[in-house]
CSV table of C-alpha atoms (C1' of nucleotides) in Angstrom, one decimal:
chain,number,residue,atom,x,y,z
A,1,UNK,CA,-25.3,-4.9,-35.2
A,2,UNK,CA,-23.0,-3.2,-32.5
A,3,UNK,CA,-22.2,0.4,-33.0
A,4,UNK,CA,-18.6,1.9,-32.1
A,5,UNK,CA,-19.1,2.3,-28.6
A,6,UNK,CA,-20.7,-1.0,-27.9
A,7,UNK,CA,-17.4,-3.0,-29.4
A,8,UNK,CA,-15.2,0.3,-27.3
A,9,UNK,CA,-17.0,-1.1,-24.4
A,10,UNK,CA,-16.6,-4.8,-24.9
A,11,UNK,CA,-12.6,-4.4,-25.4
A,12,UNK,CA,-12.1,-2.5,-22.5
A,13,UNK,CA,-14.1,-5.1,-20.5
A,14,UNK,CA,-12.0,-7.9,-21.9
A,15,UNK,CA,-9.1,-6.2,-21.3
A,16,UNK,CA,-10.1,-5.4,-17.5
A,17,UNK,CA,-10.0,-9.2,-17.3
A,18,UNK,CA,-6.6,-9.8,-19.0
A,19,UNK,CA,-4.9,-6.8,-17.2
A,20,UNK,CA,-6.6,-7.9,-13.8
A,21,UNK,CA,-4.3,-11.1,-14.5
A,22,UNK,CA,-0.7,-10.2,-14.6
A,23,UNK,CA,-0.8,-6.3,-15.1
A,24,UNK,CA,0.1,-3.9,-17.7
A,25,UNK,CA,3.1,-4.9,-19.1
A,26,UNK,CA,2.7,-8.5,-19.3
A,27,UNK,CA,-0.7,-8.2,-21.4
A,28,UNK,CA,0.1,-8.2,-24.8
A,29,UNK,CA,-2.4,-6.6,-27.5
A,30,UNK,CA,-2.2,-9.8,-29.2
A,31,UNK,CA,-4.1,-11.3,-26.2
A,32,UNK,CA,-6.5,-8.5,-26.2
A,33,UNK,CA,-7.1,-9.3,-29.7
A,34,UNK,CA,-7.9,-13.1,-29.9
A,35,UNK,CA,-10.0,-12.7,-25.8
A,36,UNK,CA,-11.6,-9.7,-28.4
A,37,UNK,CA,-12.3,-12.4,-31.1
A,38,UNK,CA,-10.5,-9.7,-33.2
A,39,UNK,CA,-7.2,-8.5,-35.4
A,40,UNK,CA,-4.6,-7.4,-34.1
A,41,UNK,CA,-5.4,-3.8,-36.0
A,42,UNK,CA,-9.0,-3.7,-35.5
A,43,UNK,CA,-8.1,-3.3,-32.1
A,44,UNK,CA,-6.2,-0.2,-33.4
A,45,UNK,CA,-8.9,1.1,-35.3
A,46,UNK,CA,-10.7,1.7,-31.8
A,47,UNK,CA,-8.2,2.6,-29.7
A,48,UNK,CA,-5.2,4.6,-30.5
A,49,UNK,CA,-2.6,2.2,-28.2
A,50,UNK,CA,-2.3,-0.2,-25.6
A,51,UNK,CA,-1.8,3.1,-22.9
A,52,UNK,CA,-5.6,4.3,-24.2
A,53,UNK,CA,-7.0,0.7,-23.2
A,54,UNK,CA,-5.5,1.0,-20.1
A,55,UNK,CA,-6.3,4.2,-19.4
A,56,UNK,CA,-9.9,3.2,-20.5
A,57,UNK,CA,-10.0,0.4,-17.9
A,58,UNK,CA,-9.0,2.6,-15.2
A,59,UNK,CA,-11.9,5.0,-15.5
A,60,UNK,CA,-13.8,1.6,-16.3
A,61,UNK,CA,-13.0,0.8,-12.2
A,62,UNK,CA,-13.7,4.2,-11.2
A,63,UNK,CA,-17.1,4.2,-13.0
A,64,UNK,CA,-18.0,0.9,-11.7
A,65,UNK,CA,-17.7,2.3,-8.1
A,66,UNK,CA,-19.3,5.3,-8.3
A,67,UNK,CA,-22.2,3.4,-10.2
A,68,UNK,CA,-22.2,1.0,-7.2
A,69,UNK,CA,-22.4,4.1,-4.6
A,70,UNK,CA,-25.4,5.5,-6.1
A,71,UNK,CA,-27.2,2.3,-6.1
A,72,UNK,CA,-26.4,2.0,-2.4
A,73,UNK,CA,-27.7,5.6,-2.0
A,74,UNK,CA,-31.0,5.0,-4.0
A,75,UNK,CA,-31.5,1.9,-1.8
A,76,UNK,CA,-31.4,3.5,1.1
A,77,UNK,CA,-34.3,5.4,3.1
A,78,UNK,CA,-32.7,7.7,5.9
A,79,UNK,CA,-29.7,9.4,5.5
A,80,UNK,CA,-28.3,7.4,8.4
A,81,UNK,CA,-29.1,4.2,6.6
A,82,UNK,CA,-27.3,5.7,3.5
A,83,UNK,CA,-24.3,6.6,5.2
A,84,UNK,CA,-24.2,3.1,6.6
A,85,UNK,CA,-24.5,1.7,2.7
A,86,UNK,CA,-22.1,4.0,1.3
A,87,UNK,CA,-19.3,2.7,3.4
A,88,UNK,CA,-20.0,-0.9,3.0
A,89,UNK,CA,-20.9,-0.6,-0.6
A,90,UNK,CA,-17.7,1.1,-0.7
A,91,UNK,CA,-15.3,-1.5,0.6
A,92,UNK,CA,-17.2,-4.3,-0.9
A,93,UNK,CA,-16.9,-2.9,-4.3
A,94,UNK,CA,-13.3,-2.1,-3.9
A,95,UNK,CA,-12.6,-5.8,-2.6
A,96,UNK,CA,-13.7,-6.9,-5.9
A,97,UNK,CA,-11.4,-3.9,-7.8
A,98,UNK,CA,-8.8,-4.5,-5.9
A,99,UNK,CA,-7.9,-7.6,-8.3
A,100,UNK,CA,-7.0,-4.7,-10.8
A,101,UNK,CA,-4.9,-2.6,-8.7
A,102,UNK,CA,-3.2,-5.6,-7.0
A,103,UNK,CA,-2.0,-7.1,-10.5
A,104,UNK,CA,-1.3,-3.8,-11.9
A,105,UNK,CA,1.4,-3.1,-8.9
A,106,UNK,CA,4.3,-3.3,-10.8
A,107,UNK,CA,2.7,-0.8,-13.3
A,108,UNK,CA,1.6,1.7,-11.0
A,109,UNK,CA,4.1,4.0,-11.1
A,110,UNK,CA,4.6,4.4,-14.2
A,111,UNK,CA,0.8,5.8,-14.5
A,112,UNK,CA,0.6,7.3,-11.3
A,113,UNK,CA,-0.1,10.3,-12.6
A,114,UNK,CA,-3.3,9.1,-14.9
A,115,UNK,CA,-4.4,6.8,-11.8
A,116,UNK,CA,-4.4,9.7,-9.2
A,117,UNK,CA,-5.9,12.5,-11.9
A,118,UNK,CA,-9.3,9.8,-12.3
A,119,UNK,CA,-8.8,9.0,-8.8
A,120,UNK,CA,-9.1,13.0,-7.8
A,121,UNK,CA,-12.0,13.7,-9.9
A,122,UNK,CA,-14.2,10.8,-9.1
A,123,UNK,CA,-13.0,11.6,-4.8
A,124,UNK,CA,-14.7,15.2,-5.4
A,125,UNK,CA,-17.6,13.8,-6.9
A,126,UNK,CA,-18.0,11.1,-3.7
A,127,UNK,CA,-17.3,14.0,-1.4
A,128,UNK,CA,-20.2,15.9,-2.9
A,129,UNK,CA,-22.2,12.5,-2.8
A,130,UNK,CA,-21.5,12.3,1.0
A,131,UNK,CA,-22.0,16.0,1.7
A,132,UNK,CA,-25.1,15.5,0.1
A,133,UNK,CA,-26.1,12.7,2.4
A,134,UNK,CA,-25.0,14.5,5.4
A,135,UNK,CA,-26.8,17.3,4.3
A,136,UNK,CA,-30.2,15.7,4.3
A,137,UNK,CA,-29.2,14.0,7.6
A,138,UNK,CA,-29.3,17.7,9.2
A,139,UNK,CA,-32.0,18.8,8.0
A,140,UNK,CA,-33.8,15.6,9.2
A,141,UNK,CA,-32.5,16.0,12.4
A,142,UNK,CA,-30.9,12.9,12.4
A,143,UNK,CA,-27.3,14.3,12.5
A,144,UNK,CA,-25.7,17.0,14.0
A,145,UNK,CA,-22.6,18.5,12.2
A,146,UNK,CA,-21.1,22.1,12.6
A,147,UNK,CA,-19.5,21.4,9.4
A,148,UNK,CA,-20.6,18.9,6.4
A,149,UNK,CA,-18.4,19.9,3.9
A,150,UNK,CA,-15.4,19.2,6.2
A,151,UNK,CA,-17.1,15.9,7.9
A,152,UNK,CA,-17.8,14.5,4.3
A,153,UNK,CA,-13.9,15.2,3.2
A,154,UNK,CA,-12.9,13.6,6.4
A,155,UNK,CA,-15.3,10.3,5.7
A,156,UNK,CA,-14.0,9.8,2.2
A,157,UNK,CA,-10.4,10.5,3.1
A,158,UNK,CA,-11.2,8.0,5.8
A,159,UNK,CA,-12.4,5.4,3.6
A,160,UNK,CA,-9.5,6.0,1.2
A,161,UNK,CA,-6.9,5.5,4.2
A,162,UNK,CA,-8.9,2.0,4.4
A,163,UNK,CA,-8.7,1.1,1.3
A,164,UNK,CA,-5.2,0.9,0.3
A,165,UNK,CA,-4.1,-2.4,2.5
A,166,UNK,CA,-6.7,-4.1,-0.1
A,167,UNK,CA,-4.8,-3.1,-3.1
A,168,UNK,CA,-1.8,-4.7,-2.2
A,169,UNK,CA,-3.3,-7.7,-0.9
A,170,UNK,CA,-3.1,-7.7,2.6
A,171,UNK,CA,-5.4,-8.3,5.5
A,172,UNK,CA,-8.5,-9.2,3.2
A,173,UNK,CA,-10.0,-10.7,6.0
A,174,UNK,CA,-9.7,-8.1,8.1
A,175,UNK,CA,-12.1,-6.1,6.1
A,176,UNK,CA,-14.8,-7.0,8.1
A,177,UNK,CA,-13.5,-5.9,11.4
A,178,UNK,CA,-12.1,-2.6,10.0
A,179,UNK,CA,-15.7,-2.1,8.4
A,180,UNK,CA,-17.0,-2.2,12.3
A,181,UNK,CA,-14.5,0.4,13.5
A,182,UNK,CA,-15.3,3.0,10.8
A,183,UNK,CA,-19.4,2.6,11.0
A,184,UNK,CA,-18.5,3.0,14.6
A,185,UNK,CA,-16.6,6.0,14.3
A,186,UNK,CA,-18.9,7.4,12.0
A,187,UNK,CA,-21.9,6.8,14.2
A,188,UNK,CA,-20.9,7.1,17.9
A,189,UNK,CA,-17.9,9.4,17.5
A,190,UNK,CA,-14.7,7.9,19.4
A,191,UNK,CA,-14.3,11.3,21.5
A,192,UNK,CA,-17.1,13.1,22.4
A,193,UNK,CA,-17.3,16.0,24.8
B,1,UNK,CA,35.6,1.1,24.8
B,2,UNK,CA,32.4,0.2,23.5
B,3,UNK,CA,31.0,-2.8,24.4
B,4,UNK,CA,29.3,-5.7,22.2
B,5,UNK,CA,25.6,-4.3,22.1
B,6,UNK,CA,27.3,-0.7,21.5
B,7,UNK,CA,28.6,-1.9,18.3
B,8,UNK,CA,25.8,-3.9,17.2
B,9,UNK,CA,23.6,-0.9,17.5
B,10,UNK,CA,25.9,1.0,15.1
B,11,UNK,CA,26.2,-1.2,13.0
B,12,UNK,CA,22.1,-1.4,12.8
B,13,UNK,CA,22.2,2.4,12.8
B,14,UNK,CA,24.7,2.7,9.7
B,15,UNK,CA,22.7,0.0,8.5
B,16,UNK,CA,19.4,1.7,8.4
B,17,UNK,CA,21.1,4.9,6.7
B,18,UNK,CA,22.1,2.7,3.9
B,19,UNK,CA,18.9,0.8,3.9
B,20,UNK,CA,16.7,3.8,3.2
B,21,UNK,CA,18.5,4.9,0.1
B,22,UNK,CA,18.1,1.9,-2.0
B,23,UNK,CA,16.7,-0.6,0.1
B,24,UNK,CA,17.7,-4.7,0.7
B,25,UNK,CA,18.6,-6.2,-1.8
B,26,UNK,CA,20.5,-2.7,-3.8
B,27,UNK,CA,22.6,-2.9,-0.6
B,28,UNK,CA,26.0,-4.9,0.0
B,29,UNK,CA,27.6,-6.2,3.2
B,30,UNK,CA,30.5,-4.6,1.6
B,31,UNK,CA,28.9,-0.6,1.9
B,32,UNK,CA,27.7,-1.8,5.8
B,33,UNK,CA,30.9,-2.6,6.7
B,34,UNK,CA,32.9,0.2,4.7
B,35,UNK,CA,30.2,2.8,6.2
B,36,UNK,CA,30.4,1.3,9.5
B,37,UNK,CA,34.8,1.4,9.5
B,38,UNK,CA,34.7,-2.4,9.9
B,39,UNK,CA,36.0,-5.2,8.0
B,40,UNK,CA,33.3,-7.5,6.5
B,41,UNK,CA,33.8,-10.6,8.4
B,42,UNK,CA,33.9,-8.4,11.8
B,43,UNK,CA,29.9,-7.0,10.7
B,44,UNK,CA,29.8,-11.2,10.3
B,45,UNK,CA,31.2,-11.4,13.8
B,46,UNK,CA,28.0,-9.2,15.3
B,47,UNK,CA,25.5,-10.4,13.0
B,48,UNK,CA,24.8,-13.9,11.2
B,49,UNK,CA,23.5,-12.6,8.2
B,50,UNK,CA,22.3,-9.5,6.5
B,51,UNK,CA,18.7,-10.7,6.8
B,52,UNK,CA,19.6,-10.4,10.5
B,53,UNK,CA,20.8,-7.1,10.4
B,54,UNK,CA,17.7,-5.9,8.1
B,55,UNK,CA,15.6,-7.6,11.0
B,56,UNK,CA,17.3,-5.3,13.6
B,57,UNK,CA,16.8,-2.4,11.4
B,58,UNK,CA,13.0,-3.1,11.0
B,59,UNK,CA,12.9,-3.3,14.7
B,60,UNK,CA,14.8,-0.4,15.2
B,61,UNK,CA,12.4,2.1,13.5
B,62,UNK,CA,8.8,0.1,15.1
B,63,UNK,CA,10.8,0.9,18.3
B,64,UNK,CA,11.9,4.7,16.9
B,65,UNK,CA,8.4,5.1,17.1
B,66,UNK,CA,7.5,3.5,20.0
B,67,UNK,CA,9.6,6.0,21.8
B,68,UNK,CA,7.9,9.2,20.0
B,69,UNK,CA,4.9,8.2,21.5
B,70,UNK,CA,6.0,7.7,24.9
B,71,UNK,CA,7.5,10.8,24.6
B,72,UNK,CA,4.6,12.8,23.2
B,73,UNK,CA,2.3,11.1,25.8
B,74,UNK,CA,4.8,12.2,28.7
B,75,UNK,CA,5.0,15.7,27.2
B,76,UNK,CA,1.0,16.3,27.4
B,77,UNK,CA,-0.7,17.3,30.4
B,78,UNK,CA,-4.7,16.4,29.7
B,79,UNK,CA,-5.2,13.6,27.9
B,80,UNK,CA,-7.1,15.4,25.3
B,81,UNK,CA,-3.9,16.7,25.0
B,82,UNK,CA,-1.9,13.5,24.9
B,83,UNK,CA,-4.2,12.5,22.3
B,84,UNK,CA,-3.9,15.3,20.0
B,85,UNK,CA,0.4,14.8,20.8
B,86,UNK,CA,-0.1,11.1,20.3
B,87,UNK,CA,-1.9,11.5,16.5
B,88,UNK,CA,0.8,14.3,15.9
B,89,UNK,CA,3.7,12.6,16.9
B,90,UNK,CA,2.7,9.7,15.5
B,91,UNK,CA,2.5,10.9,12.3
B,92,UNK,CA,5.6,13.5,12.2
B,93,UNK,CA,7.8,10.1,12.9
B,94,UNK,CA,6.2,7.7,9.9
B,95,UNK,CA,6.9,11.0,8.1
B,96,UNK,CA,10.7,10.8,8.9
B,97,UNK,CA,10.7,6.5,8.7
B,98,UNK,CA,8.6,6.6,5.2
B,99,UNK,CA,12.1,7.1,3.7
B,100,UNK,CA,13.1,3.6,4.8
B,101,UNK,CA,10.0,2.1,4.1
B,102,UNK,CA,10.2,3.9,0.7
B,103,UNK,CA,12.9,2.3,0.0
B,104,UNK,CA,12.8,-1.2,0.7
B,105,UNK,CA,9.7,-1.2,-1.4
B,106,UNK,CA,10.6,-3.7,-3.6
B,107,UNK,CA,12.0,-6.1,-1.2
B,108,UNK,CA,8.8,-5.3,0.8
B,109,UNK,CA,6.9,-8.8,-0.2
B,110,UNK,CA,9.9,-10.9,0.3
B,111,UNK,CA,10.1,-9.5,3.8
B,112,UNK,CA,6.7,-9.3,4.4
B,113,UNK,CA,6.3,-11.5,7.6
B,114,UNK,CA,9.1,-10.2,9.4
B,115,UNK,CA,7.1,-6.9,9.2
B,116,UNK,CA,4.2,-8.0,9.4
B,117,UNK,CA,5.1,-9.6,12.3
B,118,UNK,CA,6.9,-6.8,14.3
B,119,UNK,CA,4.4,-4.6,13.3
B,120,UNK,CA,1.6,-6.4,14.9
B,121,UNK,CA,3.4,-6.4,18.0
B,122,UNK,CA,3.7,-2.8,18.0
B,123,UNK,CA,0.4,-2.3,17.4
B,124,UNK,CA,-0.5,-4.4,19.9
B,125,UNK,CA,1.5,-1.7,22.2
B,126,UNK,CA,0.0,0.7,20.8
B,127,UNK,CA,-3.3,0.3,21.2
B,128,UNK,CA,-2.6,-0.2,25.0
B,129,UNK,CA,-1.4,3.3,25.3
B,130,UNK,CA,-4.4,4.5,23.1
B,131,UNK,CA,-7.0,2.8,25.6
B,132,UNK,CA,-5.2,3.7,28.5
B,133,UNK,CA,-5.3,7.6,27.3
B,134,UNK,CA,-9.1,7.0,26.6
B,135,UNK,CA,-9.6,5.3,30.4
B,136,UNK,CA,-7.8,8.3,31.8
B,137,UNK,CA,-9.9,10.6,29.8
B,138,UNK,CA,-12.8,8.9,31.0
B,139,UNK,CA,-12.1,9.0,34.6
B,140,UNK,CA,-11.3,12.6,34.0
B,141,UNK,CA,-14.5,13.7,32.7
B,142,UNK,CA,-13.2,14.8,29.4
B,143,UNK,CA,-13.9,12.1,27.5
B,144,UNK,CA,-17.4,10.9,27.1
B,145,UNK,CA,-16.9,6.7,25.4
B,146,UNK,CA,-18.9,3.8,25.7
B,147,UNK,CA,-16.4,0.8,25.0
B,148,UNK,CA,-12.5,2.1,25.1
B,149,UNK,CA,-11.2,-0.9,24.2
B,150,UNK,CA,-13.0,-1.1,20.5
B,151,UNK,CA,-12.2,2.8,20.5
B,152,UNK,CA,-8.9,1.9,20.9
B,153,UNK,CA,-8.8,0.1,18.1
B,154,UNK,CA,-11.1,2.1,16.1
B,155,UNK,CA,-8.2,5.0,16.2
B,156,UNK,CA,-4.9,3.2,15.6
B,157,UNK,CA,-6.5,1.1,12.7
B,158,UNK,CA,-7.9,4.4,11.4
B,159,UNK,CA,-4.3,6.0,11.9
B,160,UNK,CA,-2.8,3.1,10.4
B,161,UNK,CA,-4.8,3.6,7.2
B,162,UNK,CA,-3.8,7.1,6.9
B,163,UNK,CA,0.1,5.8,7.0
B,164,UNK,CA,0.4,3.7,4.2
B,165,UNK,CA,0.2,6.7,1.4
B,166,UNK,CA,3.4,8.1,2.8
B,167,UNK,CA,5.1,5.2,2.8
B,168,UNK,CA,4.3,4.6,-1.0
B,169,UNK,CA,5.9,8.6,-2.0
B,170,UNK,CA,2.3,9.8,-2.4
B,171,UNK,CA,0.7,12.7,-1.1
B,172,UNK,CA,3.4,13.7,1.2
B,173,UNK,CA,2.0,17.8,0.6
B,174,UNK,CA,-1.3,16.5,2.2
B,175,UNK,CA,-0.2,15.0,5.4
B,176,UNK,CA,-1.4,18.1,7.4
B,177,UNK,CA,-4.9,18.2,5.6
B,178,UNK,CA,-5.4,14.6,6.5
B,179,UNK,CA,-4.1,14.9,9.8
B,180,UNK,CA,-7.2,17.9,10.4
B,181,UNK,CA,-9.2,15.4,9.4
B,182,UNK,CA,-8.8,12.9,11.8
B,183,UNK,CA,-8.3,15.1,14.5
B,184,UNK,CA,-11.5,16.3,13.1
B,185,UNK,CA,-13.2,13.1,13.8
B,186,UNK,CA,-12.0,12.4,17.1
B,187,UNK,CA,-12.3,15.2,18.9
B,188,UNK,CA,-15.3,16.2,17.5
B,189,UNK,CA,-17.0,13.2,15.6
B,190,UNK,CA,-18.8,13.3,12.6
B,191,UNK,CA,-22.0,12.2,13.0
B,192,UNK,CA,-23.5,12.9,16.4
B,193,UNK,CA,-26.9,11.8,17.8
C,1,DT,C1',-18.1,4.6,-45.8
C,2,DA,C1',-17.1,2.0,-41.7
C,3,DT,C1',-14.6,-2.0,-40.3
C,4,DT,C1',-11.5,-6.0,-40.6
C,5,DC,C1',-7.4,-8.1,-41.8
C,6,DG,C1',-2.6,-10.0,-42.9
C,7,DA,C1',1.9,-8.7,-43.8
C,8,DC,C1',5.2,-5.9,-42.2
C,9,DC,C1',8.8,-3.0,-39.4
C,10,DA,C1',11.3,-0.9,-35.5
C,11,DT,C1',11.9,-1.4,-30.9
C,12,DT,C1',11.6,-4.0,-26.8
C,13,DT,C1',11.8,-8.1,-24.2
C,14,DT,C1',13.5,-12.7,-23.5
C,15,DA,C1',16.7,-16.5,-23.3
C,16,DC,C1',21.0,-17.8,-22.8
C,17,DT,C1',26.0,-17.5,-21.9
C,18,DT,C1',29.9,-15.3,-19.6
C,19,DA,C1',32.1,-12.1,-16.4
C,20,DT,C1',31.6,-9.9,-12.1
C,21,DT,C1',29.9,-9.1,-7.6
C,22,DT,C1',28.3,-10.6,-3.3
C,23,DA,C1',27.0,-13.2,0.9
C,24,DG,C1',29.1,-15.8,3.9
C,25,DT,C1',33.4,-18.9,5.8
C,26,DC,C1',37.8,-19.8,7.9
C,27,DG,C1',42.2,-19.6,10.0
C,28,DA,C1',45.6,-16.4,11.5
C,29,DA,C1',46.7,-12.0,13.8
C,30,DT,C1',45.9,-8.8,17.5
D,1,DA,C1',37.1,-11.0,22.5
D,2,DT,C1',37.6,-8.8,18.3
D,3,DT,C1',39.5,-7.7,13.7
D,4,DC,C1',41.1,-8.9,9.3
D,5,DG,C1',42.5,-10.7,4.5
D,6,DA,C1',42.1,-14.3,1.6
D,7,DC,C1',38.8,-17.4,-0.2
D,8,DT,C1',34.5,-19.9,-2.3
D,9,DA,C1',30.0,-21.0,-3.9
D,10,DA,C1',26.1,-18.8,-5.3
D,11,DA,C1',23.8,-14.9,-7.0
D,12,DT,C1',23.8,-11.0,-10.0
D,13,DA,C1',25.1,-8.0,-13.9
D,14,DA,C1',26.6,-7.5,-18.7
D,15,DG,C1',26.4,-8.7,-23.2
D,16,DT,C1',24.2,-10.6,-27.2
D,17,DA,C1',21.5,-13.0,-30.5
D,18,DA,C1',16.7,-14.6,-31.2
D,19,DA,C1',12.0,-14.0,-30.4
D,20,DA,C1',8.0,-11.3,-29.2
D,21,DT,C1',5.6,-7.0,-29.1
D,22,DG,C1',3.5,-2.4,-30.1
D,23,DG,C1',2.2,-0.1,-33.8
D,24,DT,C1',1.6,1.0,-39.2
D,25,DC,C1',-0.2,0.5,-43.9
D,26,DG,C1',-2.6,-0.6,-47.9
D,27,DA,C1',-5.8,-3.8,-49.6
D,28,DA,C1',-10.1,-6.4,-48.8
D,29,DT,C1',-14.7,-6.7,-47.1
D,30,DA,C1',-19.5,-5.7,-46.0
DNA sequence: TATTCGACCATTTTACTTATTTAGTCGAAT
DNA sequence: ATTCGACTAAATAAGTAAAATGGTCGAATA
């Protein structure tokens, strides 16, 4: 027997696949319902309409990343090795999201302002996440940073800049090489004096 | 008397002012040849088509920029300096152009190769002038980089990233935050060994 | 009590037809 | 060499009736 949450869980996953297809407004909650193996209302009964589903799915994505960037994190030994994970954990897992955000194009405007509010919390918490790593790369003496909270704001805001051309579905396959220039940046600085 | 290429780049001029409120397809031959004091068929007369015209337009702002950086890089003394200008500049002009590309959102995908195409190009340029600040940097003693070429690319691709939000409407306020940031991270790195 | 369901409604979207606009042409005028 | 008005075929907008869709409700089920 599932309880509430569990059947909460497994329509916002099925929809994450339908909405991953051809976006918001061309996903019906009829097709929720049958890819649900439900009614039409029981669908109601556990989510107040289609905008809470989708708004569901969205921290669904954002969830799914920052699970994936602490598993990178507790993989990882030294804090250089962490930083090193985070980044490609980070752009792997988004290459996979980005299915979401690409079909939901059309949408994205019109929740823009839900999208960037989940978006903003979850960036504060990977900032802390990174400051943390930098942090412990200090005090191990493997980095050397006047200032971590401002380097870790610059990495993430880095990585976000990156991120973007994979949404709308561009220059997939130059993932790799843009990987190489930021882990090159990161490590050996561009400028140094 | 103006001659042929005088008129054409009017043309792409009114063009581009028409282009950047509601993009391709929202705008008529009609408005371009009203706007420009011509009759229709003599717009016809410099250009085949409107695609052609949009083409010219596209071209018009990769080159708008183009010249921003020459200018910044001729303004600036050191090439610490020229960098700094170069990032500045850089972004102070997409600021200005991310109305156009604002609006021609829609017809972006339809267009997409042209774009992508002149773009590239650009790039291409651009990168040049990046490395060549970085040799000159290098020969001065100022700068301290073991492969300027990768470097190079390292900062327009990162640069590049940090575009694309403004030409979507987002984040506009932050453009000065994220542009600390970077010059964050190449003037003084972020993680140094 | 917690959950599912079918029947139902108001509103939105689609499919289709018709009217208008638009990209592009052509021959004459300057 | 350049401009223009009149014209056409094709694309787009406007209008409308039919279908689909988001959401509700009360009864049924477990």
């Amino acid at each position: 027997m599932l309880d509430k949450d569990e059947v909460k869980e497994t329509i916002v996953n099925v929809a994450r696949h339908i909405f991953s297809r051809f976006g918001f407004k061309k996903t019906t909650m009829d097709e929720i319902a049958i890819a649900s193996r439900k009614g039409k209302s029981s669908i109601y009964y556990y989510f107040a309409s289609k905008e809470e589903i989708f708004q569901a799915v969205v921290e669904k994505e954002a969830s799914i990343l920052k699970a994936e960037l602490i598993k990178a994190n507790l993989e990882a030994v030294s804090p250089a090795q962490k930083l090193k994970m985070h980044v490609l954990a980070r752009m792997h897992t988004m290459e996979k999201l980005a299915n979401f955000y690409s079909a939901i194009k059309d949408d994205y405007l019109s929740h823009l302002d839900f999208i960037e509010k989940i978006r903003k919390k979850y960036d504060q918490e990977e900032i802390q996440m990174m400051e943390n790593i930098l942090v412990e790369g200090v005090q191990n003496g493997e980095f050397e940073i006047e200032d971590t909270s401002l380097a870790a704001i610059a990495i993430v805001t880095a990585l976000k800049g990156l991120e973007i051309p994979l949404f709308w579905g561009m220059e997939e396959k130059d993932l790799e090489h843009r990987l190489d220039n930021v882990i090159h940046i990161l490590f050996h600085g561009v400028v140094k004096r």
